[in-house]
Tab-separated table of C-alpha atoms and ligand atoms in Angstrom:
chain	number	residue	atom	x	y	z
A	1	UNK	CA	-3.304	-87.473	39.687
A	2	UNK	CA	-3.008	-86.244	36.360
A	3	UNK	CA	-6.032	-83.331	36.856
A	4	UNK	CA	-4.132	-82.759	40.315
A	5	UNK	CA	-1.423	-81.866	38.427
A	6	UNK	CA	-3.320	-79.993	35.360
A	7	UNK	CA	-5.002	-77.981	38.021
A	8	UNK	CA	-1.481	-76.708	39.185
A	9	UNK	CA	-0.065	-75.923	35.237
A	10	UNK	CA	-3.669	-73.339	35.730
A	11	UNK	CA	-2.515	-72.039	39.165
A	12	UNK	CA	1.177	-71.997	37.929
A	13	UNK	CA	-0.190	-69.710	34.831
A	14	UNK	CA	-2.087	-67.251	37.138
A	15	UNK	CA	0.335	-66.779	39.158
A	16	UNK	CA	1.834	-62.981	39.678
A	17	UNK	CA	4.326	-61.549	42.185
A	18	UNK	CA	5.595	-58.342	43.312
A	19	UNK	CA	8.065	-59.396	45.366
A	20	UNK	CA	11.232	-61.244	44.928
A	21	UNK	CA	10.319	-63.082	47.946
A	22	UNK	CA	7.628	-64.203	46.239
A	23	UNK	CA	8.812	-65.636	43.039
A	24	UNK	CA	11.486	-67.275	45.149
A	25	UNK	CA	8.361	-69.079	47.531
A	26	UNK	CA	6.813	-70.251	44.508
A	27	UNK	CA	9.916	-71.687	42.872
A	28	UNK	CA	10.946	-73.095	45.833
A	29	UNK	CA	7.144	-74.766	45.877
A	30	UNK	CA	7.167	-76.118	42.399
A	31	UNK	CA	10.743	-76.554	41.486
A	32	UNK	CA	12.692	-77.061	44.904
A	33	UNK	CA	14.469	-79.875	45.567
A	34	UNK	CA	11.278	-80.879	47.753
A	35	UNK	CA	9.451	-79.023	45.073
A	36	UNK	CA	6.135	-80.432	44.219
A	37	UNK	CA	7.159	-81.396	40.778
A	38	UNK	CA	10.369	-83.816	42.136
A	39	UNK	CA	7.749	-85.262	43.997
A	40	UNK	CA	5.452	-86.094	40.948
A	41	UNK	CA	8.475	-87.395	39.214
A	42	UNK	CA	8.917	-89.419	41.869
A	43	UNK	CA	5.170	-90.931	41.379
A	44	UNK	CA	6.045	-91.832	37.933
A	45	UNK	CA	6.582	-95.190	38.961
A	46	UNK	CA	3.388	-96.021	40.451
A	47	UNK	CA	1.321	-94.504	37.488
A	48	UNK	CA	-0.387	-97.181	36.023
A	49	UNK	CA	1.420	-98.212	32.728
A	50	UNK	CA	-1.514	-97.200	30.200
A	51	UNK	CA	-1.242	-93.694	32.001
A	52	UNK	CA	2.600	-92.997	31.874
A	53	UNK	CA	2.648	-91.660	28.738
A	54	UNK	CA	0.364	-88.784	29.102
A	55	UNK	CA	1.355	-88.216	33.156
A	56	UNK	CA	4.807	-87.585	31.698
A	57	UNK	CA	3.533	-84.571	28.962
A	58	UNK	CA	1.733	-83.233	32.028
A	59	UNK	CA	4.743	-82.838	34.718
A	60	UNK	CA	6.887	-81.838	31.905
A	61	UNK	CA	4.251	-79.494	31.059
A	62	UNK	CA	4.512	-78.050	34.529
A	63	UNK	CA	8.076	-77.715	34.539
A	64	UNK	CA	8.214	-76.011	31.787
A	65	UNK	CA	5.583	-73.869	32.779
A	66	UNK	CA	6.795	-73.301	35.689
A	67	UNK	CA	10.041	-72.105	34.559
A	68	UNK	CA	9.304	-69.747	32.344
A	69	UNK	CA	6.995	-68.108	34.890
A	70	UNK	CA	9.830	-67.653	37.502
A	71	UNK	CA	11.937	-65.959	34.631
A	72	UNK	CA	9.124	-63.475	33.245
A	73	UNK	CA	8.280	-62.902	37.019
A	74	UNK	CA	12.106	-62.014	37.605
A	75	UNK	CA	12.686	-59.993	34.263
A	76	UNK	CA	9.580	-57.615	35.263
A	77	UNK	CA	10.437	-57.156	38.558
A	78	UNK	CA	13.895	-56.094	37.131
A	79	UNK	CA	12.998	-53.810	34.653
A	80	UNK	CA	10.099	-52.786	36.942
A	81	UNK	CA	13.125	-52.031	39.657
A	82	UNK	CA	15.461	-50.437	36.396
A	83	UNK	CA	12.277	-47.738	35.602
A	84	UNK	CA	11.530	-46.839	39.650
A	85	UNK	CA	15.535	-46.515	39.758
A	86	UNK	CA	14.975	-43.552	36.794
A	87	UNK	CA	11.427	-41.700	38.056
A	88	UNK	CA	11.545	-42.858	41.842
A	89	UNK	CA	7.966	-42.982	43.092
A	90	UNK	CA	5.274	-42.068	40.347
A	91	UNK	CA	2.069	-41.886	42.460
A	92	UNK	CA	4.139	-39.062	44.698
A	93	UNK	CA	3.151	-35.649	44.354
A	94	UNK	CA	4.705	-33.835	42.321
A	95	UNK	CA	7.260	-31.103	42.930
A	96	UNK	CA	5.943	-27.586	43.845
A	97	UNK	CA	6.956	-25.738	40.604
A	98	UNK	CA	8.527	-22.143	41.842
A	99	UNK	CA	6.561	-19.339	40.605
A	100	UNK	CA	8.372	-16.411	38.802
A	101	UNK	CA	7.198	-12.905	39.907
A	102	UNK	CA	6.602	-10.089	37.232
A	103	UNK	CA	9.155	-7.035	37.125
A	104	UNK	CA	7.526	-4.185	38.424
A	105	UNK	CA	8.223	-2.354	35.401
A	106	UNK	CA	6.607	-4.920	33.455
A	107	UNK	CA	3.319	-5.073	35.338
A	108	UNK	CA	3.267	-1.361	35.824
A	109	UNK	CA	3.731	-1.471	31.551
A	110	UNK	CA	0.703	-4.011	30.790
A	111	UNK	CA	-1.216	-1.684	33.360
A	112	UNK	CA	-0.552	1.006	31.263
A	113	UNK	CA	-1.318	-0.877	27.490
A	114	UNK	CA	-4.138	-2.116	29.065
A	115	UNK	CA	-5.707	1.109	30.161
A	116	UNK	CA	-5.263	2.489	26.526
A	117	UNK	CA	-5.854	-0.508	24.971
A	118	UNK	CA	-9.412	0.069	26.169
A	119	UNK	CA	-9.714	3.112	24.183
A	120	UNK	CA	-8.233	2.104	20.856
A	121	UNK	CA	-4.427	2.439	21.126
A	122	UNK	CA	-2.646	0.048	19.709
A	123	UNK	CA	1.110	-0.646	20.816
A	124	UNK	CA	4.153	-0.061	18.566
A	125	UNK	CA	7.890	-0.303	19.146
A	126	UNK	CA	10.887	0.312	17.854
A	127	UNK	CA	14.605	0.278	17.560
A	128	UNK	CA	16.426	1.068	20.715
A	129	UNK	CA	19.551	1.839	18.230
A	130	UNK	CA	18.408	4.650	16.501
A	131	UNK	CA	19.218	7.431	14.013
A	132	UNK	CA	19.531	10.769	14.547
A	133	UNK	CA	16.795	11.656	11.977
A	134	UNK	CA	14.000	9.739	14.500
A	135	UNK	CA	15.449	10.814	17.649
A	136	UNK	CA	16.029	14.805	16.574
A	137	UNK	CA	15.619	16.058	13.360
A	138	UNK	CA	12.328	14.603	12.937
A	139	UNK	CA	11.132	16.001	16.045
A	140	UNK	CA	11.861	19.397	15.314
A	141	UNK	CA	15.020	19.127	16.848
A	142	UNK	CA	17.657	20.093	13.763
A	143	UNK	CA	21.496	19.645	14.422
A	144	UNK	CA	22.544	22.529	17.108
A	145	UNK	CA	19.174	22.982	18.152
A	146	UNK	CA	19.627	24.104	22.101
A	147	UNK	CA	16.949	21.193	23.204
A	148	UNK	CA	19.105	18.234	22.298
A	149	UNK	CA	20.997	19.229	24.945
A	150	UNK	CA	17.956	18.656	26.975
A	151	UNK	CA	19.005	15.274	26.764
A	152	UNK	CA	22.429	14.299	26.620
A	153	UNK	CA	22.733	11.475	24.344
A	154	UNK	CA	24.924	8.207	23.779
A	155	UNK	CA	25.919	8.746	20.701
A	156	UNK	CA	27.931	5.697	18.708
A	157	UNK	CA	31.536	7.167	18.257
A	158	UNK	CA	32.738	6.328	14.897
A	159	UNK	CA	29.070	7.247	13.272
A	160	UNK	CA	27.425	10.326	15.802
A	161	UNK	CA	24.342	10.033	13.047
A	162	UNK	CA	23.684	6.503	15.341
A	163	UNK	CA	22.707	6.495	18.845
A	164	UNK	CA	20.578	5.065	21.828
A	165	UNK	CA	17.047	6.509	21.461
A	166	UNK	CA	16.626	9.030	24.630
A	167	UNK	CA	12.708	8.667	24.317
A	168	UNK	CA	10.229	6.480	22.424
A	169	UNK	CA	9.068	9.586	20.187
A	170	UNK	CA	11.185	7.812	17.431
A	171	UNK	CA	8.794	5.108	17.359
A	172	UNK	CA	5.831	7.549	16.775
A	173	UNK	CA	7.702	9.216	14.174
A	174	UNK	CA	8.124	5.755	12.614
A	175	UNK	CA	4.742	4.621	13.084
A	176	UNK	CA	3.675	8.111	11.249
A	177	UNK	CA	5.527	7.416	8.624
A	178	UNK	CA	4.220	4.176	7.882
A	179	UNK	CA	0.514	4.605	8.870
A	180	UNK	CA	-2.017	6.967	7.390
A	181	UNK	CA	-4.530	8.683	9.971
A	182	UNK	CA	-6.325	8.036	12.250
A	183	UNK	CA	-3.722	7.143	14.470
A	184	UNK	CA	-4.124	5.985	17.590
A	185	UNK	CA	-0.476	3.995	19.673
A	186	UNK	CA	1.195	3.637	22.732
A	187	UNK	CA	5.319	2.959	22.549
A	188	UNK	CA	6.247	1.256	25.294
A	189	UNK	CA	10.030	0.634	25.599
A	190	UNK	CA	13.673	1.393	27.036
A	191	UNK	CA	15.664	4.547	26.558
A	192	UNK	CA	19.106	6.054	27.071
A	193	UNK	CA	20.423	9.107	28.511
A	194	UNK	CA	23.755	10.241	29.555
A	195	UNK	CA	22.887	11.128	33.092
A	196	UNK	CA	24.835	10.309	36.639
A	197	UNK	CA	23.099	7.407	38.043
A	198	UNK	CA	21.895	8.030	41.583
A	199	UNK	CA	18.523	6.921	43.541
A	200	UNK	CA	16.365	9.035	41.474
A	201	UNK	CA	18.019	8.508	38.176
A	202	UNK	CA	19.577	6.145	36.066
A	203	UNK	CA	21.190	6.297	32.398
A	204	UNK	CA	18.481	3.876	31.114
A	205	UNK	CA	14.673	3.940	31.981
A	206	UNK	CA	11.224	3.195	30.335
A	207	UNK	CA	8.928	5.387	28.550
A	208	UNK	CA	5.248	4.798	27.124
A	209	UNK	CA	4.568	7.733	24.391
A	210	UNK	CA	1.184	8.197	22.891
A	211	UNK	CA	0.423	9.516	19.920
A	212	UNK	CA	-3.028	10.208	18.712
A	213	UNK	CA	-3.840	11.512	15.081
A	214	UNK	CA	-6.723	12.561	13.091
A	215	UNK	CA	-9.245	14.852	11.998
A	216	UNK	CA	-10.325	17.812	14.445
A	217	UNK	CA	-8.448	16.182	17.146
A	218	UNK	CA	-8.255	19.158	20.296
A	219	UNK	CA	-6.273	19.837	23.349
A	220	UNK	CA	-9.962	18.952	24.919
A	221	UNK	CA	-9.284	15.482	23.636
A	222	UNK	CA	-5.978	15.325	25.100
A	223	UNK	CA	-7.260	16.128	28.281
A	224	UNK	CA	-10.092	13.964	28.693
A	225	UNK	CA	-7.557	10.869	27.329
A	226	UNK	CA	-4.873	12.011	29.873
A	227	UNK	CA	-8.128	12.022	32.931
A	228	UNK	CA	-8.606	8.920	31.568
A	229	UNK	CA	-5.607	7.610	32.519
A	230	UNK	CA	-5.204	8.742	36.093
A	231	UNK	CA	-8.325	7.778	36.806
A	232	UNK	CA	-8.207	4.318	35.587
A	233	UNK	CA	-3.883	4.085	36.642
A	234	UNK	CA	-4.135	5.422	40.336
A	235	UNK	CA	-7.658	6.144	40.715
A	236	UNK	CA	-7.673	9.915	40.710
A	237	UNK	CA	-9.065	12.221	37.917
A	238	UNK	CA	-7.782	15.381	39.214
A	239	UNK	CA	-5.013	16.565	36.940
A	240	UNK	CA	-4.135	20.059	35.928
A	241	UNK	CA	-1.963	20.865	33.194
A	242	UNK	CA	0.760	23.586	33.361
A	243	UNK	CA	2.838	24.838	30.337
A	244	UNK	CA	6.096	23.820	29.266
A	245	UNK	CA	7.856	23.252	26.116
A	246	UNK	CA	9.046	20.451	24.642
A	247	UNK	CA	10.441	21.240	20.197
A	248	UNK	CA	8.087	18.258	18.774
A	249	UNK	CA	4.409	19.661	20.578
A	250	UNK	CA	3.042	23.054	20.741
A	251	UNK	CA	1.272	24.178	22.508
A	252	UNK	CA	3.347	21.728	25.625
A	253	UNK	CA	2.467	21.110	28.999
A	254	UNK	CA	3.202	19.007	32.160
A	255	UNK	CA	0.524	16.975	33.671
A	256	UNK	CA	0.623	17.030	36.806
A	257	UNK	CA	-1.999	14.445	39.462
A	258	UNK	CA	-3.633	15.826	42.728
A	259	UNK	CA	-2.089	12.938	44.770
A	260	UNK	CA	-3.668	14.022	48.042
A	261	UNK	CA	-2.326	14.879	51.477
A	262	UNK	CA	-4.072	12.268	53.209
A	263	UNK	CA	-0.991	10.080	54.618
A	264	UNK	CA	2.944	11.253	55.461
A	265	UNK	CA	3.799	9.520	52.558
A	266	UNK	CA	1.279	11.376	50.517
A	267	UNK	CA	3.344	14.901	51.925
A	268	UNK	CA	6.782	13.586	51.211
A	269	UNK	CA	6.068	12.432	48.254
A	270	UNK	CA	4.321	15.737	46.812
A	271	UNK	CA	6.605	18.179	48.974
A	272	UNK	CA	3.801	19.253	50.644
A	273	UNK	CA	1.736	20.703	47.766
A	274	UNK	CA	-0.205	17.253	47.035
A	275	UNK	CA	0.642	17.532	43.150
A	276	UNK	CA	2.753	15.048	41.231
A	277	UNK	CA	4.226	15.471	38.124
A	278	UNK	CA	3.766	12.473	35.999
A	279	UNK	CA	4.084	13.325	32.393
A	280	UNK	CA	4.739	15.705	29.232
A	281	UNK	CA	2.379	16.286	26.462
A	282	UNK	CA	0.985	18.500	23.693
A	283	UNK	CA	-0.488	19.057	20.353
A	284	UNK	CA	1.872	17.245	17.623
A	285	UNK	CA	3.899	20.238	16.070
A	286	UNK	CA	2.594	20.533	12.346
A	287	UNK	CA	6.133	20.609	11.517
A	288	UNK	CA	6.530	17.193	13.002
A	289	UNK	CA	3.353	16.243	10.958
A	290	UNK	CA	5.131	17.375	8.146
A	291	UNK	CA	8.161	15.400	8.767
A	292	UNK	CA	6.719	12.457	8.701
A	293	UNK	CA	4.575	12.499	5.382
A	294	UNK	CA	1.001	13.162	7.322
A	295	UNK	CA	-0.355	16.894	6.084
A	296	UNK	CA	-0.791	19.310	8.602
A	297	UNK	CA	-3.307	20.898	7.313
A	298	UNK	CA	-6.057	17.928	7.079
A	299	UNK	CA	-4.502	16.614	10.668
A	300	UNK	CA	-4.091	17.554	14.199
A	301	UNK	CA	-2.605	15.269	16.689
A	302	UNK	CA	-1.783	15.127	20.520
A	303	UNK	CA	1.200	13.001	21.986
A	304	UNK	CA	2.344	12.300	25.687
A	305	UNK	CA	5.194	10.550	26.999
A	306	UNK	CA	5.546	9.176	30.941
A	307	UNK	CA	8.390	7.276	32.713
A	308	UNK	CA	7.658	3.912	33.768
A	309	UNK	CA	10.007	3.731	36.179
A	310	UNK	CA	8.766	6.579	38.099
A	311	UNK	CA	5.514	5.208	38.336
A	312	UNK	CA	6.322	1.953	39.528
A	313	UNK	CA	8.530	4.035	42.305
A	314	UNK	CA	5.274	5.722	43.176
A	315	UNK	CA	2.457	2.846	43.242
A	316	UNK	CA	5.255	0.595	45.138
A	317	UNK	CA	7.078	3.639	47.180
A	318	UNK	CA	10.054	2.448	46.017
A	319	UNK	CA	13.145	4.754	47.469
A	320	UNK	CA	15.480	3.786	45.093
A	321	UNK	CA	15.312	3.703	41.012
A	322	UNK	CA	18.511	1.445	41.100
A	323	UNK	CA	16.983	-1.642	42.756
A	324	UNK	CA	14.630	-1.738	39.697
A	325	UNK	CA	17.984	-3.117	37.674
A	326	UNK	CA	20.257	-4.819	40.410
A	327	UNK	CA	17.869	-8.122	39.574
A	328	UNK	CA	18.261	-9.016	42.845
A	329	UNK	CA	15.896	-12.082	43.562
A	330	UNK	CA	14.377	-10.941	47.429
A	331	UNK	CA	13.373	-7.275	45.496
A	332	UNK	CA	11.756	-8.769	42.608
A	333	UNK	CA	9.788	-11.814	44.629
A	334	UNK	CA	7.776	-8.896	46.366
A	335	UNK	CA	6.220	-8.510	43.323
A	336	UNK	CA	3.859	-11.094	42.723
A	337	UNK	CA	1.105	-9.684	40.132
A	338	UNK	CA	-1.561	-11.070	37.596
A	339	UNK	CA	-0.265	-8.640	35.333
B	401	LIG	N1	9.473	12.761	24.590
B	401	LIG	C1	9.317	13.517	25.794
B	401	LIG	C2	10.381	13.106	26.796
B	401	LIG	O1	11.015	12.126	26.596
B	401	LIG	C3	7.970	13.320	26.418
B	401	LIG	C4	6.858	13.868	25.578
B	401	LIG	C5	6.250	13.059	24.650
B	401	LIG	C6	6.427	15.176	25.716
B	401	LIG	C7	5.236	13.554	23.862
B	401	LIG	C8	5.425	15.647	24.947
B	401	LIG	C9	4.827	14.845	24.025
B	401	LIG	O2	10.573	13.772	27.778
């Protein structure tokens, strides 16, 4: 009797349950009223006499045993119940975590820093606040020079010396100023003009200006960077480059793409003539050089400057440059890019 009853304190100590059904089944078993261990009490008085002393650690044993097992049983179920309450299920998959989309002007930017980057530009930025010395005077542009109404400026009113920078030239006047030759950057960033807003333009937009400066440096270098660039941007190297003027290069020029007049789009797009403008550039005035501590007469530089915005309108034919700031959610999720 007493190794029947040793062999249930090991079965009692084994025991494990998931269930509350369970725990109640087994203490109904062992501590019921027609539990197993009433019924060994109820033996006690046919246990031979030499015996009773030791049958009576055992059942106690048991009880005790048993009791404690029904309470740990029912304290980890609850706090087993408490932590499912708090995570729910944790061998369900997980939640789909929504992927963001890149801004187009974004992906079309690390397009761009990546295609020079490849060639030894570096990227620099600056303040989008600016003064009027690296906006204008810098540049060539003196006070009442006719160009800086070229770009009609938001200027702070109580100090017109501070302003929003209308092009990221400020930065390479900066970066001249606090680099020595050779010089090789791309300034990516926003800028400011006072212009009507309307589907093809908008008072704010994104430039990338490069600015390349060294010895012997040629408009032959200039060229082959800028072929460079189409090439490795939209995939076409054909690029012609007609004069212009612009007060911080000289000699100046537009570069313009041969887009092709493969498709409709390709027509309406060119206006027939299959050429796209898609930048400004030129040799770095010396005066500019000058400016900004770097001798002109050791140096020669070329710089460029493109709109972002405009190329992300052309490589995603978008009609209107407006959408590109509304942050509306259904325009930007077309966007999805490794970029
Ligand atoms: N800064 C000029 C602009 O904003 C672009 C440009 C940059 C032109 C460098 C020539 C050289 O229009």
């Amino acid at each position: 009797m007493i190794e029947t009853i040793k062999d249930h304190i090991t079965k009692v100590e084994q025991f494990t349950a998931t269930s509350k059904d369970e725990i109640e089944n087994f203490r109904i078993t062992y501590l019921g009223k027609k539990g197993l261990l009433n019924q060994f009490f109820a033996e006690f008085k046919n246990v031979a006499s030499d015996q009773k002393k030791e049958y009576g650690q055992v059942i106690n044993q048991l009880k005790t045993r048993a009791t404690d097992k029904v309470n740990a049983l029912k304290e980890s179920l609850e706090s087993n119940t408490v932590f499912e309450g708090k995570f729910g299920d944790l061998t369900r998959p997980g939640n789909p975590i929504p992927l963001g989309a890149r801004h187009p002007i974004s992906i079309v930017k690390n397009q761009i820093i990546d295609i020079f980057s490849r060639i030894g530009f570096n990227v620099s930025e600056g303040p989008e606040i600016e003064d009027d010395w690296h906006n204008f005077t810098a540049l060539n542009l003196p006070e009442h020079h006719p160009a800086r109404d070229m770009q009609d400026t938001f200027f702070i009113q109580t100090n017109p010396d501070i302003l929003l920078r209308t092009h990221t030239s400020s930065v390479q006047v900066r970066y001249m100023e606090e680099n020595k030759p050779p010089i090789r950057t791309i300034s990516p960033g926003r800028v400011y003009r006072n212009e009507a807003i309307s589907a093809r333009s908008h008072c704010f937009f994104h430039q990338v200006e490069g600015l390349y400066v060294d010895k012997d440096v040629s408009f032959a270098d200039l060229k082959q960077t800028l072929q460079y660039f189409t090439s490795e941007m939209f995939g076409k190297s054909k690029i012609r480059l007609r004069p212009s003027y612009f007060p911080f290069t000289e000699p100046s020029a537009e570069v313009d793409v041969y887009w092709g007049l493969e498709t409709e789009t390709d027509h309406k797009m060119t206006k027939g003539t299959g050429w796209l403008e898609i930048m400004g550039c030129g040799m770095v005035d010396p005066n500019v050089l000058k400016n900004c501590g770097i001798d002109p007469d050791i140096y020669s530089g070329f710089a460029f400057g493109m709109g972002i915005d405009r190329i992300a309108l052309l490589q995603y034919q978008i009609s209107d440059i407006r959408t590109l700031s509304e942050n509306d959610v259904r325009f930007l999720n077309q966007f999805r890019s490794s970029w």
